[in-house]
GROMACS .gro file of N, CA and C in nm:
model
  441
    1MET      N    1   7.772   9.769   9.801
    1MET     CA    2   7.722   9.776   9.936
    1MET      C    3   7.719   9.917   9.989
    2GLY      N    4   7.736  10.017   9.912
    2GLY     CA    5   7.733  10.153   9.963
    2GLY      C    6   7.872  10.206   9.992
    3ALA      N    7   7.876  10.313  10.067
    3ALA     CA    8   8.001  10.382  10.096
    3ALA      C    9   8.088  10.301  10.192
    4ALA      N   10   8.217  10.326  10.184
    4ALA     CA   11   8.311  10.261  10.274
    4ALA      C   12   8.291  10.310  10.417
    5VAL      N   13   8.315  10.224  10.512
    5VAL     CA   14   8.303  10.261  10.653
    5VAL      C   15   8.427  10.341  10.691
    6THR      N   16   8.406  10.453  10.758
    6THR     CA   17   8.518  10.535  10.801
    6THR      C   18   8.513  10.556  10.951
    7SER      N   19   8.626  10.586  11.007
    7SER     CA   20   8.638  10.614  11.149
    7SER      C   21   8.589  10.755  11.177
    8ASP      N   22   8.537  10.778  11.299
    8ASP     CA   23   8.496  10.913  11.337
    8ASP      C   24   8.616  11.006  11.345
    9GLU      N   25   8.732  10.952  11.383
    9GLU     CA   26   8.850  11.035  11.404
    9GLU      C   27   8.934  11.052  11.277
   10HIS      N   28   8.921  10.963  11.183
   10HIS     CA   29   9.003  10.967  11.063
   10HIS      C   30   8.915  10.949  10.941
   11SER      N   31   8.963  10.989  10.827
   11SER     CA   32   8.887  10.972  10.704
   11SER      C   33   8.927  10.846  10.629
   12GLU      N   34   9.014  10.763  10.689
   12GLU     CA   35   9.060  10.642  10.622
   12GLU      C   36   8.955  10.530  10.631
   13VAL      N   37   8.960  10.439  10.536
   13VAL     CA   38   8.868  10.326  10.533
   13VAL      C   39   8.906  10.227  10.642
   14ASN      N   40   8.808  10.173  10.711
   14ASN     CA   41   8.833  10.070  10.811
   14ASN      C   42   8.853   9.939  10.736
   15GLU      N   43   8.978   9.897  10.722
   15GLU     CA   44   9.012   9.779  10.644
   15GLU      C   45   8.951   9.651  10.701
   16THR      N   46   8.937   9.643  10.833
   16THR     CA   47   8.880   9.523  10.894
   16THR      C   48   8.734   9.509  10.856
   17VAL      N   49   8.659   9.619  10.862
   17VAL     CA   50   8.518   9.614  10.824
   17VAL      C   51   8.505   9.577  10.676
   18GLU      N   52   8.588   9.637  10.592
   18GLU     CA   53   8.585   9.605  10.449
   18GLU      C   54   8.619   9.458  10.425
   19PHE      N   55   8.713   9.402  10.502
   19PHE     CA   56   8.746   9.259  10.491
   19PHE      C   57   8.623   9.175  10.523
   20PHE      N   58   8.555   9.207  10.636
   20PHE     CA   59   8.435   9.130  10.673
   20PHE      C   60   8.328   9.142  10.566
   21ARG      N   61   8.310   9.259  10.509
   21ARG     CA   62   8.211   9.275  10.402
   21ARG      C   63   8.245   9.187  10.282
   22ALA      N   64   8.373   9.179  10.248
   22ALA     CA   65   8.415   9.097  10.134
   22ALA      C   66   8.394   8.948  10.161
   23CYS      N   67   8.388   8.910  10.288
   23CYS     CA   68   8.374   8.770  10.326
   23CYS      C   69   8.229   8.719  10.322
   24ILE      N   70   8.134   8.808  10.308
   24ILE     CA   71   7.994   8.768  10.310
   24ILE      C   72   7.971   8.664  10.201
   25GLY      N   73   7.918   8.549  10.241
   25GLY     CA   74   7.888   8.441  10.148
   25GLY      C   75   8.003   8.347  10.120
   26SER      N   76   8.121   8.372  10.177
   26SER     CA   77   8.237   8.287  10.153
   26SER      C   78   8.250   8.184  10.264
   27ALA      N   79   8.260   8.058  10.229
   27ALA     CA   80   8.271   7.952  10.329
   27ALA      C   81   8.412   7.938  10.385
   28ASP      N   82   8.517   7.971  10.307
   28ASP     CA   83   8.654   7.946  10.355
   28ASP      C   84   8.715   8.063  10.430
   29VAL      N   85   8.647   8.173  10.441
   29VAL     CA   86   8.707   8.291  10.498
   29VAL      C   87   8.750   8.272  10.643
   30TRP      N   88   8.684   8.185  10.715
   30TRP     CA   89   8.710   8.171  10.857
   30TRP      C   90   8.828   8.080  10.888
   31ALA      N   91   8.897   8.030  10.787
   31ALA     CA   92   9.007   7.936  10.807
   31ALA      C   93   9.116   7.992  10.900
   32GLY      N   94   9.140   8.122  10.897
   32GLY     CA   95   9.244   8.182  10.980
   32GLY      C   96   9.192   8.243  11.109
   33GLY      N   97   9.064   8.226  11.138
   33GLY     CA   98   9.004   8.288  11.255
   33GLY      C   99   9.027   8.211  11.382
   34PRO      N  100   8.971   8.261  11.493
   34PRO     CA  101   8.982   8.191  11.620
   34PRO      C  102   8.916   8.053  11.613
   35PRO      N  103   8.958   7.957  11.697
   35PRO     CA  104   8.904   7.821  11.689
   35PRO      C  105   8.752   7.812  11.694
   36PHE      N  106   8.687   7.886  11.784
   36PHE     CA  107   8.541   7.878  11.793
   36PHE      C  108   8.476   7.932  11.665
   37THR      N  109   8.529   8.042  11.613
   37THR     CA  110   8.477   8.100  11.489
   37THR      C  111   8.494   8.002  11.374
   38ARG      N  112   8.609   7.933  11.369
   38ARG     CA  113   8.629   7.833  11.264
   38ARG      C  114   8.528   7.720  11.278
   39TRP      N  115   8.501   7.678  11.402
   39TRP     CA  116   8.406   7.569  11.424
   39TRP      C  117   8.267   7.609  11.378
   40LEU      N  118   8.228   7.734  11.405
   40LEU     CA  119   8.098   7.782  11.359
   40LEU      C  120   8.096   7.795  11.207
   41GLY      N  121   8.210   7.820  11.147
   41GLY     CA  122   8.218   7.833  11.002
   41GLY      C  123   8.157   7.961  10.949
   42GLY      N  124   8.136   8.059  11.035
   42GLY     CA  125   8.080   8.186  10.989
   42GLY      C  126   7.930   8.183  10.967
   43VAL      N  127   7.869   8.067  10.983
   43VAL     CA  128   7.725   8.053  10.963
   43VAL      C  129   7.664   8.004  11.093
   44LEU      N  130   7.569   8.078  11.143
   44LEU     CA  131   7.508   8.041  11.270
   44LEU      C  132   7.380   7.961  11.245
   45VAL      N  133   7.399   7.833  11.220
   45VAL     CA  134   7.287   7.740  11.205
   45VAL      C  135   7.301   7.638  11.316
   46GLU      N  136   7.194   7.622  11.392
   46GLU     CA  137   7.203   7.528  11.502
   46GLU      C  138   7.219   7.387  11.450
   47ARG      N  139   7.317   7.318  11.504
   47ARG     CA  140   7.343   7.179  11.467
   47ARG      C  141   7.308   7.092  11.588
   48ASP      N  142   7.294   6.961  11.564
   48ASP     CA  143   7.257   6.869  11.672
   48ASP      C  144   7.346   6.882  11.795
   49GLU      N  145   7.477   6.898  11.774
   49GLU     CA  146   7.569   6.906  11.887
   49GLU      C  147   7.556   7.038  11.965
   50MET      N  148   7.474   7.131  11.917
   50MET     CA  149   7.449   7.258  11.987
   50MET      C  150   7.321   7.254  12.069
   51ALA      N  151   7.250   7.142  12.067
   51ALA     CA  152   7.118   7.135  12.131
   51ALA      C  153   7.126   7.094  12.277
   52ASN      N  154   7.027   7.138  12.352
   52ASN     CA  155   7.009   7.090  12.489
   52ASN      C  156   6.919   6.966  12.484
   53PRO      N  157   6.891   6.900  12.594
   53PRO     CA  158   6.809   6.779  12.590
   53PRO      C  159   6.668   6.800  12.532
   54ALA      N  160   6.619   6.924  12.533
   54ALA     CA  161   6.486   6.952  12.477
   54ALA      C  162   6.490   6.975  12.326
   55GLY      N  163   6.610   6.968  12.266
   55GLY     CA  164   6.623   6.990  12.122
   55GLY      C  165   6.626   7.136  12.082
   56LEU      N  166   6.655   7.222  12.177
   56LEU     CA  167   6.663   7.366  12.152
   56LEU      C  168   6.808   7.411  12.159
   57LEU      N  169   6.835   7.527  12.101
   57LEU     CA  170   6.969   7.582  12.105
   57LEU      C  171   7.011   7.603  12.250
   58HIS      N  172   7.119   7.535  12.290
   58HIS     CA  173   7.170   7.539  12.428
   58HIS      C  174   7.209   7.682  12.465
   59GLY      N  175   7.176   7.722  12.588
   59GLY     CA  176   7.209   7.855  12.635
   59GLY      C  177   7.358   7.884  12.631
   60GLY      N  178   7.440   7.783  12.658
   60GLY     CA  179   7.585   7.802  12.651
   60GLY      C  180   7.631   7.834  12.510
   61MET      N  181   7.567   7.774  12.411
   61MET     CA  182   7.600   7.803  12.271
   61MET      C  183   7.558   7.945  12.236
   62GLN      N  184   7.439   7.986  12.284
   62GLN     CA  185   7.394   8.123  12.257
   62GLN      C  186   7.495   8.222  12.315
   63CYS      N  187   7.538   8.197  12.438
   63CYS     CA  188   7.635   8.284  12.504
   63CYS      C  189   7.767   8.287  12.426
   64ALA      N  190   7.812   8.171  12.381
   64ALA     CA  191   7.938   8.164  12.305
   64ALA      C  192   7.927   8.241  12.173
   65MET      N  193   7.814   8.228  12.105
   65MET     CA  194   7.794   8.300  11.979
   65MET      C  195   7.794   8.451  12.003
   66LEU      N  196   7.728   8.495  12.111
   66LEU     CA  197   7.725   8.637  12.143
   66LEU      C  198   7.865   8.685  12.182
   67GLY      N  199   7.939   8.604  12.256
   67GLY     CA  200   8.076   8.639  12.291
   67GLY      C  201   8.165   8.651  12.169
   68ASP      N  202   8.146   8.561  12.073
   68ASP     CA  203   8.223   8.568  11.949
   68ASP      C  204   8.187   8.695  11.872
   69ALA      N  205   8.060   8.730  11.871
   69ALA     CA  206   8.016   8.850  11.798
   69ALA      C  207   8.077   8.977  11.858
   70VAL      N  208   8.079   8.989  11.992
   70VAL     CA  209   8.138   9.110  12.051
   70VAL      C  210   8.290   9.111  12.027
   71GLY      N  211   8.352   8.993  12.027
   71GLY     CA  212   8.496   8.986  11.998
   71GLY      C  213   8.526   9.031  11.856
   72LEU      N  214   8.445   8.988  11.761
   72LEU     CA  215   8.464   9.030  11.622
   72LEU      C  216   8.438   9.179  11.606
   73ALA      N  217   8.338   9.231  11.679
   73ALA     CA  218   8.312   9.375  11.674
   73ALA      C  219   8.433   9.452  11.728
   74ALA      N  220   8.492   9.404  11.838
   74ALA     CA  221   8.610   9.470  11.893
   74ALA      C  222   8.727   9.464  11.794
   75PHE      N  223   8.736   9.355  11.720
   75PHE     CA  224   8.842   9.339  11.619
   75PHE      C  225   8.833   9.449  11.513
   76THR      N  226   8.711   9.495  11.483
   76THR     CA  227   8.695   9.599  11.380
   76THR      C  228   8.753   9.733  11.421
   77LEU      N  229   8.792   9.747  11.549
   77LEU     CA  230   8.856   9.871  11.592
   77LEU      C  231   8.993   9.888  11.528
   78GLY      N  232   9.049   9.777  11.476
   78GLY     CA  233   9.176   9.785  11.405
   78GLY      C  234   9.299   9.798  11.492
   79ARG      N  235   9.287   9.762  11.618
   79ARG     CA  236   9.402   9.771  11.708
   79ARG      C  237   9.491   9.648  11.693
   80ASP      N  238   9.621   9.669  11.706
   80ASP     CA  239   9.713   9.555  11.713
   80ASP      C  240   9.692   9.486  11.846
   81GLY      N  241   9.716   9.358  11.853
   81GLY     CA  242   9.695   9.282  11.976
   81GLY      C  243   9.559   9.214  11.972
   82PHE      N  244   9.498   9.197  12.089
   82PHE     CA  245   9.367   9.131  12.094
   82PHE      C  246   9.289   9.179  12.215
   83HIS      N  247   9.161   9.142  12.219
   83HIS     CA  248   9.073   9.180  12.330
   83HIS      C  249   9.036   9.056  12.410
   84LEU      N  250   9.045   9.068  12.541
   84LEU     CA  251   9.010   8.959  12.632
   84LEU      C  252   8.880   8.993  12.703
   85SER      N  253   8.791   8.897  12.714
   85SER     CA  254   8.664   8.922  12.784
   85SER      C  255   8.689   8.943  12.932
   86ILE      N  256   8.632   9.050  12.986
   86ILE     CA  257   8.632   9.073  13.130
   86ILE      C  258   8.504   9.012  13.187
   87ASN      N  259   8.394   9.035  13.117
   87ASN     CA  260   8.266   8.978  13.158
   87ASN      C  261   8.174   8.967  13.036
   88LEU      N  262   8.069   8.889  13.050
   88LEU     CA  263   7.968   8.875  12.945
   88LEU      C  264   7.838   8.841  13.015
   89ALA      N  265   7.746   8.935  13.017
   89ALA     CA  266   7.615   8.915  13.080
   89ALA      C  267   7.514   8.885  12.970
   90THR      N  268   7.446   8.771  12.981
   90THR     CA  269   7.354   8.726  12.877
   90THR      C  270   7.214   8.712  12.932
   91ASP      N  271   7.116   8.760  12.856
   91ASP     CA  272   6.974   8.743  12.887
   91ASP      C  273   6.913   8.655  12.778
   92TYR      N  274   6.847   8.547  12.819
   92TYR     CA  275   6.783   8.454  12.727
   92TYR      C  276   6.636   8.490  12.718
   93LEU      N  277   6.588   8.519  12.597
   93LEU     CA  278   6.454   8.574  12.580
   93LEU      C  279   6.359   8.483  12.503
   94ALA      N  280   6.413   8.394  12.419
   94ALA     CA  281   6.330   8.303  12.340
   94ALA      C  282   6.416   8.184  12.300
   95SER      N  283   6.355   8.083  12.240
   95SER     CA  284   6.430   7.963  12.202
   95SER      C  285   6.431   7.944  12.051
   96ALA      N  286   6.525   7.862  12.005
   96ALA     CA  287   6.536   7.825  11.864
   96ALA      C  288   6.551   7.674  11.858
   97ALA      N  289   6.487   7.611  11.761
   97ALA     CA  290   6.492   7.465  11.745
   97ALA      C  291   6.616   7.423  11.668
   98VAL      N  292   6.649   7.294  11.678
   98VAL     CA  293   6.760   7.238  11.601
   98VAL      C  294   6.735   7.266  11.453
   99GLY      N  295   6.838   7.308  11.383
   99GLY     CA  296   6.829   7.338  11.241
   99GLY      C  297   6.793   7.482  11.210
  100ALA      N  298   6.757   7.558  11.311
  100ALA     CA  299   6.721   7.699  11.289
  100ALA      C  300   6.845   7.781  11.256
  101THR      N  301   6.827   7.880  11.172
  101THR     CA  302   6.933   7.975  11.142
  101THR      C  303   6.916   8.093  11.235
  102VAL      N  304   7.023   8.136  11.298
  102VAL     CA  305   7.020   8.252  11.385
  102VAL      C  306   7.124   8.353  11.339
  103ARG      N  307   7.104   8.476  11.377
  103ARG     CA  308   7.195   8.584  11.336
  103ARG      C  309   7.245   8.657  11.460
  104ALA      N  310   7.375   8.676  11.467
  104ALA     CA  311   7.435   8.753  11.575
  104ALA      C  312   7.478   8.889  11.520
  105THR      N  313   7.440   8.993  11.590
  105THR     CA  314   7.485   9.128  11.556
  105THR      C  315   7.546   9.188  11.681
  106ALA      N  316   7.644   9.273  11.662
  106ALA     CA  317   7.712   9.335  11.775
  106ALA      C  318   7.749   9.477  11.742
  107GLU      N  319   7.763   9.557  11.846
  107GLU     CA  320   7.809   9.694  11.827
  107GLU      C  321   7.893   9.737  11.946
  108ILE      N  322   7.982   9.830  11.918
  108ILE     CA  323   8.068   9.885  12.021
  108ILE      C  324   7.998  10.008  12.078
  109ALA      N  325   7.975  10.008  12.208
  109ALA     CA  326   7.912  10.123  12.273
  109ALA      C  327   8.018  10.226  12.312
  110ARG      N  328   8.135  10.177  12.356
  110ARG     CA  329   8.244  10.266  12.395
  110ARG      C  330   8.376  10.193  12.381
  111ALA      N  331   8.471  10.258  12.319
  111ALA     CA  332   8.606  10.203  12.306
  111ALA      C  333   8.701  10.295  12.381
  112GLY      N  334   8.733  10.259  12.505
  112GLY     CA  335   8.828  10.337  12.585
  112GLY      C  336   8.970  10.298  12.549
  113LEU      N  337   9.065  10.354  12.623
  113LEU     CA  338   9.205  10.324  12.596
  113LEU      C  339   9.237  10.177  12.619
  114ARG      N  340   9.179  10.116  12.723
  114ARG     CA  341   9.206   9.974  12.752
  114ARG      C  342   9.080   9.888  12.753
  115VAL      N  343   8.965   9.946  12.788
  115VAL     CA  344   8.843   9.867  12.801
  115VAL      C  345   8.743   9.907  12.693
  116VAL      N  346   8.686   9.806  12.630
  116VAL     CA  347   8.584   9.824  12.527
  116VAL      C  348   8.453   9.769  12.582
  117HIS      N  349   8.345   9.844  12.567
  117HIS     CA  350   8.213   9.795  12.606
  117HIS      C  351   8.133   9.771  12.479
  118ALA      N  352   8.078   9.650  12.467
  118ALA     CA  353   8.004   9.612  12.348
  118ALA      C  354   7.876   9.539  12.387
  119SER      N  355   7.783   9.534  12.294
  119SER     CA  356   7.660   9.457  12.315
  119SER      C  357   7.634   9.375  12.190
  120ALA      N  358   7.556   9.268  12.207
  120ALA     CA  359   7.524   9.180  12.095
  120ALA      C  360   7.383   9.125  12.111
  121THR      N  361   7.325   9.087  11.999
  121THR     CA  362   7.191   9.029  11.996
  121THR      C  363   7.193   8.907  11.906
  122LEU      N  364   7.124   8.803  11.949
  122LEU     CA  365   7.104   8.683  11.868
  122LEU      C  366   6.957   8.681  11.830
  123SER      N  367   6.929   8.670  11.700
  123SER     CA  368   6.790   8.674  11.656
  123SER      C  369   6.762   8.566  11.551
  124ASP      N  370   6.634   8.536  11.531
  124ASP     CA  371   6.595   8.439  11.430
  124ASP      C  372   6.567   8.513  11.298
  125PRO      N  373   6.541   8.440  11.188
  125PRO     CA  374   6.520   8.506  11.058
  125PRO      C  375   6.403   8.605  11.056
  126ASP      N  376   6.307   8.590  11.148
  126ASP     CA  377   6.195   8.683  11.156
  126ASP      C  378   6.228   8.808  11.236
  127GLY      N  379   6.349   8.816  11.290
  127GLY     CA  380   6.390   8.930  11.368
  127GLY      C  381   6.356   8.920  11.517
  128ARG      N  382   6.304   8.807  11.559
  128ARG     CA  383   6.271   8.787  11.701
  128ARG      C  384   6.401   8.771  11.778
  129THR      N  385   6.417   8.846  11.887
  129THR     CA  386   6.537   8.839  11.968
  129THR      C  387   6.535   8.713  12.053
  130LEU      N  388   6.640   8.631  12.039
  130LEU     CA  389   6.654   8.508  12.117
  130LEU      C  390   6.733   8.533  12.244
  131ALA      N  391   6.837   8.615  12.234
  131ALA     CA  392   6.921   8.645  12.349
  131ALA      C  393   6.993   8.777  12.323
  132SER      N  394   7.029   8.844  12.431
  132SER     CA  395   7.109   8.966  12.419
  132SER      C  396   7.218   8.961  12.525
  133ALA      N  397   7.326   9.032  12.498
  133ALA     CA  398   7.439   9.030  12.590
  133ALA      C  399   7.510   9.164  12.590
  134SER      N  400   7.576   9.191  12.701
  134SER     CA  401   7.667   9.306  12.706
  134SER      C  402   7.799   9.254  12.762
  135SER      N  403   7.906   9.317  12.718
  135SER     CA  404   8.038   9.266  12.755
  135SER      C  405   8.138   9.380  12.765
  136ASN      N  406   8.233   9.361  12.854
  136ASN     CA  407   8.350   9.447  12.860
  136ASN      C  408   8.470   9.362  12.821
  137LEU      N  409   8.555   9.420  12.738
  137LEU     CA  410   8.674   9.350  12.691
  137LEU      C  411   8.797   9.434  12.720
  138LEU      N  412   8.903   9.370  12.763
  138LEU     CA  413   9.029   9.437  12.792
  138LEU      C  414   9.119   9.426  12.670
  139TRP      N  415   9.166   9.540  12.620
  139TRP     CA  416   9.257   9.538  12.507
  139TRP      C  417   9.399   9.512  12.553
  140SER      N  418   9.464   9.415  12.490
  140SER     CA  419   9.603   9.384  12.518
  140SER      C  420   9.684   9.408  12.390
  141PRO      N  421   9.781   9.497  12.394
  141PRO     CA  422   9.862   9.522  12.275
  141PRO      C  423   9.960   9.409  12.244
  142GLN      N  424   9.970   9.312  12.336
  142GLN     CA  425  10.061   9.200  12.315
  142GLN      C  426  10.006   9.110  12.204
  143THR      N  427  10.096   9.041  12.137
  143THR     CA  428  10.053   8.948  12.033
  143THR      C  429  10.060   8.804  12.077
  144THR      N  430  10.092   8.781  12.206
  144THR     CA  431  10.092   8.644  12.260
  144THR      C  432   9.971   8.629  12.350
  145THR      N  433   9.941   8.507  12.391
  145THR     CA  434   9.824   8.483  12.473
  145THR      C  435   9.851   8.499  12.621
  146THR      N  436   9.971   8.538  12.661
  146THR     CA  437  10.003   8.561  12.803
  146THR      C  438   9.989   8.709  12.832
  147VAL      N  439   9.901   8.742  12.926
  147VAL     CA  440   9.880   8.884  12.959
  147VAL      C  441   9.922   8.911  13.101
   0.00000   0.00000   0.00000
């Protein structure tokens, strides 16, 4: 897959990114992930229970997938603890039918000391953007869910 991903500040390999790369194509990798990520199974294929009454990918599901993508992107920062969503603004641009495969991509725009700003895009196999989102996440160095 090319060269190892390195940090701008350090020459060390980003182990989290390398872990995600190693997981490509693996169905069991998500067993230890967050509950929503486990439910998705790492594959973003619309299932019947994700549809709205019109048989299209429900907007709430699109938002949840984008939220999961920005959370996973924040995880690649390699910080101990976890990131909590402060906000998530989503724009719905197109629809996907039941059974469609969609792809979520995310990137970190800024990683401050406590707040991370990220964006994500949900697209179909042809590259058509279905939805986009921007989010701010608060980093908590705690390892419990009480902040």
